[in-house]
Amino acid sequence: MQLPNRALSEGKEKYSEGLGQLNRGCCLEAVDALSRAAELLKDDADIWAHLGVAFVGIDQSLKARACFERSLALSPGRPLIWNNLGVLLLHAGETEGAHHAFQRALA
């Protein structure tokens, strides 16, 4: 299904806004913008990956993990996202899962 031009445009605009906020270290604002972008552009792996990074920045590990996993479900060949997931799992004490994620990052 193709999005109406308005939704596509808003999604891209919110993604750009979210990246800007993330680059400035404003993670809470980035979460707001990137969440809206993800609502509009549900199948964009980059949006989900960046939303995960923003959630890490506000100490929301479970939400970050869900975002990284969604990004990888959409585009599994993403070493940086596998690495991000591995770091998150390692910090959560899930060493086996972290090991698997790091192996995928290096594949």
mmCIF file with all atom_site columns, C-alpha atoms in Angstrom:
data_model
loop_
_atom_site.group_PDB
_atom_site.id
_atom_site.type_symbol
_atom_site.label_atom_id
_atom_site.label_alt_id
_atom_site.label_comp_id
_atom_site.label_asym_id
_atom_site.label_entity_id
_atom_site.label_seq_id
_atom_site.pdbx_PDB_ins_code
_atom_site.Cartn_x
_atom_site.Cartn_y
_atom_site.Cartn_z
_atom_site.occupancy
_atom_site.B_iso_or_equiv
_atom_site.pdbx_formal_charge
_atom_site.auth_seq_id
_atom_site.auth_comp_id
_atom_site.auth_asym_id
_atom_site.auth_atom_id
_atom_site.pdbx_PDB_model_num
ATOM 1   C CA . MET A 1 1   ? 0.000  0.000   0.000  1.00 0.00 ? 1   MET A CA 1
ATOM 2   C CA . GLN A 1 2   ? 1.340  3.379   -0.958 1.00 0.00 ? 2   GLN A CA 1
ATOM 3   C CA . LEU A 1 3   ? 1.160  6.263   1.497  1.00 0.00 ? 3   LEU A CA 1
ATOM 4   C CA . PRO A 1 4   ? -0.564 9.488   0.544  1.00 0.00 ? 4   PRO A CA 1
ATOM 5   C CA . ASN A 1 5   ? 1.955  12.174  -0.391 1.00 0.00 ? 5   ASN A CA 1
ATOM 6   C CA . ARG A 1 6   ? 1.114  14.161  2.737  1.00 0.00 ? 6   ARG A CA 1
ATOM 7   C CA . ALA A 1 7   ? 1.879  11.252  5.095  1.00 0.00 ? 7   ALA A CA 1
ATOM 8   C CA . LEU A 1 8   ? 5.066  10.419  3.226  1.00 0.00 ? 8   LEU A CA 1
ATOM 9   C CA . SER A 1 9   ? 6.156  14.043  3.351  1.00 0.00 ? 9   SER A CA 1
ATOM 10  C CA . GLU A 1 10  ? 5.373  14.379  7.061  1.00 0.00 ? 10  GLU A CA 1
ATOM 11  C CA . GLY A 1 11  ? 7.172  11.120  7.810  1.00 0.00 ? 11  GLY A CA 1
ATOM 12  C CA . LYS A 1 12  ? 10.319 12.289  6.037  1.00 0.00 ? 12  LYS A CA 1
ATOM 13  C CA . GLU A 1 13  ? 10.095 15.681  7.742  1.00 0.00 ? 13  GLU A CA 1
ATOM 14  C CA . LYS A 1 14  ? 9.739  14.107  11.202 1.00 0.00 ? 14  LYS A CA 1
ATOM 15  C CA . TYR A 1 15  ? 12.630 11.754  10.468 1.00 0.00 ? 15  TYR A CA 1
ATOM 16  C CA . SER A 1 16  ? 14.849 14.667  9.502  1.00 0.00 ? 16  SER A CA 1
ATOM 17  C CA . GLU A 1 17  ? 13.755 16.598  12.589 1.00 0.00 ? 17  GLU A CA 1
ATOM 18  C CA . GLY A 1 18  ? 14.446 13.584  14.787 1.00 0.00 ? 18  GLY A CA 1
ATOM 19  C CA . LEU A 1 19  ? 17.935 13.108  13.339 1.00 0.00 ? 19  LEU A CA 1
ATOM 20  C CA . GLY A 1 20  ? 18.696 16.759  13.993 1.00 0.00 ? 20  GLY A CA 1
ATOM 21  C CA . GLN A 1 21  ? 17.540 16.450  17.592 1.00 0.00 ? 21  GLN A CA 1
ATOM 22  C CA . LEU A 1 22  ? 19.549 13.274  18.033 1.00 0.00 ? 22  LEU A CA 1
ATOM 23  C CA . ASN A 1 23  ? 22.677 14.926  16.628 1.00 0.00 ? 23  ASN A CA 1
ATOM 24  C CA . ARG A 1 24  ? 22.221 17.771  19.126 1.00 0.00 ? 24  ARG A CA 1
ATOM 25  C CA . GLY A 1 25  ? 21.907 15.301  21.996 1.00 0.00 ? 25  GLY A CA 1
ATOM 26  C CA . CYS A 1 26  ? 18.234 16.124  22.562 1.00 0.00 ? 26  CYS A CA 1
ATOM 27  C CA . CYS A 1 27  ? 17.121 12.524  22.864 1.00 0.00 ? 27  CYS A CA 1
ATOM 28  C CA . LEU A 1 28  ? 13.680 13.120  24.356 1.00 0.00 ? 28  LEU A CA 1
ATOM 29  C CA . GLU A 1 29  ? 12.760 15.455  21.499 1.00 0.00 ? 29  GLU A CA 1
ATOM 30  C CA . ALA A 1 30  ? 14.277 12.969  19.045 1.00 0.00 ? 30  ALA A CA 1
ATOM 31  C CA . VAL A 1 31  ? 12.039 10.224  20.448 1.00 0.00 ? 31  VAL A CA 1
ATOM 32  C CA . ASP A 1 32  ? 8.968  12.378  19.846 1.00 0.00 ? 32  ASP A CA 1
ATOM 33  C CA . ALA A 1 33  ? 9.847  13.187  16.238 1.00 0.00 ? 33  ALA A CA 1
ATOM 34  C CA . LEU A 1 34  ? 11.150 9.719   15.363 1.00 0.00 ? 34  LEU A CA 1
ATOM 35  C CA . SER A 1 35  ? 8.132  8.031   16.951 1.00 0.00 ? 35  SER A CA 1
ATOM 36  C CA . ARG A 1 36  ? 5.863  10.054  14.674 1.00 0.00 ? 36  ARG A CA 1
ATOM 37  C CA . ALA A 1 37  ? 8.057  9.211   11.689 1.00 0.00 ? 37  ALA A CA 1
ATOM 38  C CA . ALA A 1 38  ? 7.850  5.510   12.600 1.00 0.00 ? 38  ALA A CA 1
ATOM 39  C CA . GLU A 1 39  ? 4.047  5.736   12.826 1.00 0.00 ? 39  GLU A CA 1
ATOM 40  C CA . LEU A 1 40  ? 3.924  7.136   9.316  1.00 0.00 ? 40  LEU A CA 1
ATOM 41  C CA . LEU A 1 41  ? 6.740  5.131   7.717  1.00 0.00 ? 41  LEU A CA 1
ATOM 42  C CA . LYS A 1 42  ? 6.370  1.792   9.504  1.00 0.00 ? 42  LYS A CA 1
ATOM 43  C CA . ASP A 1 43  ? 8.655  -0.145  7.166  1.00 0.00 ? 43  ASP A CA 1
ATOM 44  C CA . ASP A 1 44  ? 11.674 2.175   7.281  1.00 0.00 ? 44  ASP A CA 1
ATOM 45  C CA . ALA A 1 45  ? 14.523 0.330   9.012  1.00 0.00 ? 45  ALA A CA 1
ATOM 46  C CA . ASP A 1 46  ? 16.593 3.511   9.405  1.00 0.00 ? 46  ASP A CA 1
ATOM 47  C CA . ILE A 1 47  ? 13.866 5.273   11.363 1.00 0.00 ? 47  ILE A CA 1
ATOM 48  C CA . TRP A 1 48  ? 13.518 2.323   13.740 1.00 0.00 ? 48  TRP A CA 1
ATOM 49  C CA . ALA A 1 49  ? 17.302 2.140   14.217 1.00 0.00 ? 49  ALA A CA 1
ATOM 50  C CA . HIS A 1 50  ? 17.583 5.827   15.054 1.00 0.00 ? 50  HIS A CA 1
ATOM 51  C CA . LEU A 1 51  ? 14.550 5.655   17.324 1.00 0.00 ? 51  LEU A CA 1
ATOM 52  C CA . GLY A 1 52  ? 16.353 2.864   19.180 1.00 0.00 ? 52  GLY A CA 1
ATOM 53  C CA . VAL A 1 53  ? 19.407 5.079   19.619 1.00 0.00 ? 53  VAL A CA 1
ATOM 54  C CA . ALA A 1 54  ? 17.198 7.884   20.930 1.00 0.00 ? 54  ALA A CA 1
ATOM 55  C CA . PHE A 1 55  ? 15.577 5.515   23.440 1.00 0.00 ? 55  PHE A CA 1
ATOM 56  C CA . VAL A 1 56  ? 19.040 4.459   24.637 1.00 0.00 ? 56  VAL A CA 1
ATOM 57  C CA . GLY A 1 57  ? 19.743 8.146   25.219 1.00 0.00 ? 57  GLY A CA 1
ATOM 58  C CA . ILE A 1 58  ? 16.812 8.425   27.628 1.00 0.00 ? 58  ILE A CA 1
ATOM 59  C CA . ASP A 1 59  ? 17.544 5.101   29.365 1.00 0.00 ? 59  ASP A CA 1
ATOM 60  C CA . GLN A 1 60  ? 14.607 3.234   27.863 1.00 0.00 ? 60  GLN A CA 1
ATOM 61  C CA . SER A 1 61  ? 16.417 -0.035  27.124 1.00 0.00 ? 61  SER A CA 1
ATOM 62  C CA . LEU A 1 62  ? 13.351 -2.194  26.499 1.00 0.00 ? 62  LEU A CA 1
ATOM 63  C CA . LYS A 1 63  ? 11.958 0.252   23.964 1.00 0.00 ? 63  LYS A CA 1
ATOM 64  C CA . ALA A 1 64  ? 15.391 0.618   22.363 1.00 0.00 ? 64  ALA A CA 1
ATOM 65  C CA . ARG A 1 65  ? 15.675 -3.148  22.031 1.00 0.00 ? 65  ARG A CA 1
ATOM 66  C CA . ALA A 1 66  ? 12.254 -3.388  20.401 1.00 0.00 ? 66  ALA A CA 1
ATOM 67  C CA . CYS A 1 67  ? 13.264 -0.694  17.908 1.00 0.00 ? 67  CYS A CA 1
ATOM 68  C CA . PHE A 1 68  ? 16.581 -2.353  17.057 1.00 0.00 ? 68  PHE A CA 1
ATOM 69  C CA . GLU A 1 69  ? 14.800 -5.680  16.615 1.00 0.00 ? 69  GLU A CA 1
ATOM 70  C CA . ARG A 1 70  ? 12.170 -4.072  14.369 1.00 0.00 ? 70  ARG A CA 1
ATOM 71  C CA . SER A 1 71  ? 14.906 -2.438  12.295 1.00 0.00 ? 71  SER A CA 1
ATOM 72  C CA . LEU A 1 72  ? 16.696 -5.761  11.913 1.00 0.00 ? 72  LEU A CA 1
ATOM 73  C CA . ALA A 1 73  ? 13.473 -7.566  11.005 1.00 0.00 ? 73  ALA A CA 1
ATOM 74  C CA . LEU A 1 74  ? 13.043 -5.078  8.169  1.00 0.00 ? 74  LEU A CA 1
ATOM 75  C CA . SER A 1 75  ? 16.706 -5.126  7.107  1.00 0.00 ? 75  SER A CA 1
ATOM 76  C CA . PRO A 1 76  ? 18.743 -7.934  8.717  1.00 0.00 ? 76  PRO A CA 1
ATOM 77  C CA . GLY A 1 77  ? 22.081 -7.158  7.067  1.00 0.00 ? 77  GLY A CA 1
ATOM 78  C CA . ARG A 1 78  ? 22.875 -4.106  9.217  1.00 0.00 ? 78  ARG A CA 1
ATOM 79  C CA . PRO A 1 79  ? 26.128 -4.627  11.189 1.00 0.00 ? 79  PRO A CA 1
ATOM 80  C CA . LEU A 1 80  ? 25.854 -1.348  13.103 1.00 0.00 ? 80  LEU A CA 1
ATOM 81  C CA . ILE A 1 81  ? 22.367 -2.191  14.348 1.00 0.00 ? 81  ILE A CA 1
ATOM 82  C CA . TRP A 1 82  ? 23.449 -5.709  15.321 1.00 0.00 ? 82  TRP A CA 1
ATOM 83  C CA . ASN A 1 83  ? 26.295 -4.100  17.258 1.00 0.00 ? 83  ASN A CA 1
ATOM 84  C CA . ASN A 1 84  ? 23.920 -1.638  18.964 1.00 0.00 ? 84  ASN A CA 1
ATOM 85  C CA . LEU A 1 85  ? 21.664 -4.519  19.952 1.00 0.00 ? 85  LEU A CA 1
ATOM 86  C CA . GLY A 1 86  ? 24.665 -6.476  21.219 1.00 0.00 ? 86  GLY A CA 1
ATOM 87  C CA . VAL A 1 87  ? 25.828 -3.613  23.426 1.00 0.00 ? 87  VAL A CA 1
ATOM 88  C CA . LEU A 1 88  ? 22.319 -3.208  24.801 1.00 0.00 ? 88  LEU A CA 1
ATOM 89  C CA . LEU A 1 89  ? 22.047 -6.922  25.566 1.00 0.00 ? 89  LEU A CA 1
ATOM 90  C CA . LEU A 1 90  ? 25.493 -6.992  27.139 1.00 0.00 ? 90  LEU A CA 1
ATOM 91  C CA . HIS A 1 91  ? 24.556 -4.136  29.481 1.00 0.00 ? 91  HIS A CA 1
ATOM 92  C CA . ALA A 1 92  ? 21.385 -6.032  30.379 1.00 0.00 ? 92  ALA A CA 1
ATOM 93  C CA . GLY A 1 93  ? 23.457 -9.083  31.322 1.00 0.00 ? 93  GLY A CA 1
ATOM 94  C CA . GLU A 1 94  ? 22.207 -11.150 28.387 1.00 0.00 ? 94  GLU A CA 1
ATOM 95  C CA . THR A 1 95  ? 25.639 -12.380 27.329 1.00 0.00 ? 95  THR A CA 1
ATOM 96  C CA . GLU A 1 96  ? 24.447 -15.187 25.067 1.00 0.00 ? 96  GLU A CA 1
ATOM 97  C CA . GLY A 1 97  ? 22.174 -12.855 23.117 1.00 0.00 ? 97  GLY A CA 1
ATOM 98  C CA . ALA A 1 98  ? 24.915 -10.226 22.987 1.00 0.00 ? 98  ALA A CA 1
ATOM 99  C CA . HIS A 1 99  ? 27.370 -12.798 21.655 1.00 0.00 ? 99  HIS A CA 1
ATOM 100 C CA . HIS A 1 100 ? 24.931 -13.782 18.916 1.00 0.00 ? 100 HIS A CA 1
ATOM 101 C CA . ALA A 1 101 ? 24.319 -10.128 17.977 1.00 0.00 ? 101 ALA A CA 1
ATOM 102 C CA . PHE A 1 102 ? 28.046 -9.392  17.831 1.00 0.00 ? 102 PHE A CA 1
ATOM 103 C CA . GLN A 1 103 ? 28.596 -12.446 15.628 1.00 0.00 ? 103 GLN A CA 1
ATOM 104 C CA . ARG A 1 104 ? 25.914 -11.173 13.251 1.00 0.00 ? 104 ARG A CA 1
ATOM 105 C CA . ALA A 1 105 ? 27.551 -7.745  13.254 1.00 0.00 ? 105 ALA A CA 1
ATOM 106 C CA . LEU A 1 106 ? 30.832 -9.310  12.150 1.00 0.00 ? 106 LEU A CA 1
ATOM 107 C CA . ALA A 1 107 ? 29.318 -11.643 9.540  1.00 0.00 ? 107 ALA A CA 1
#
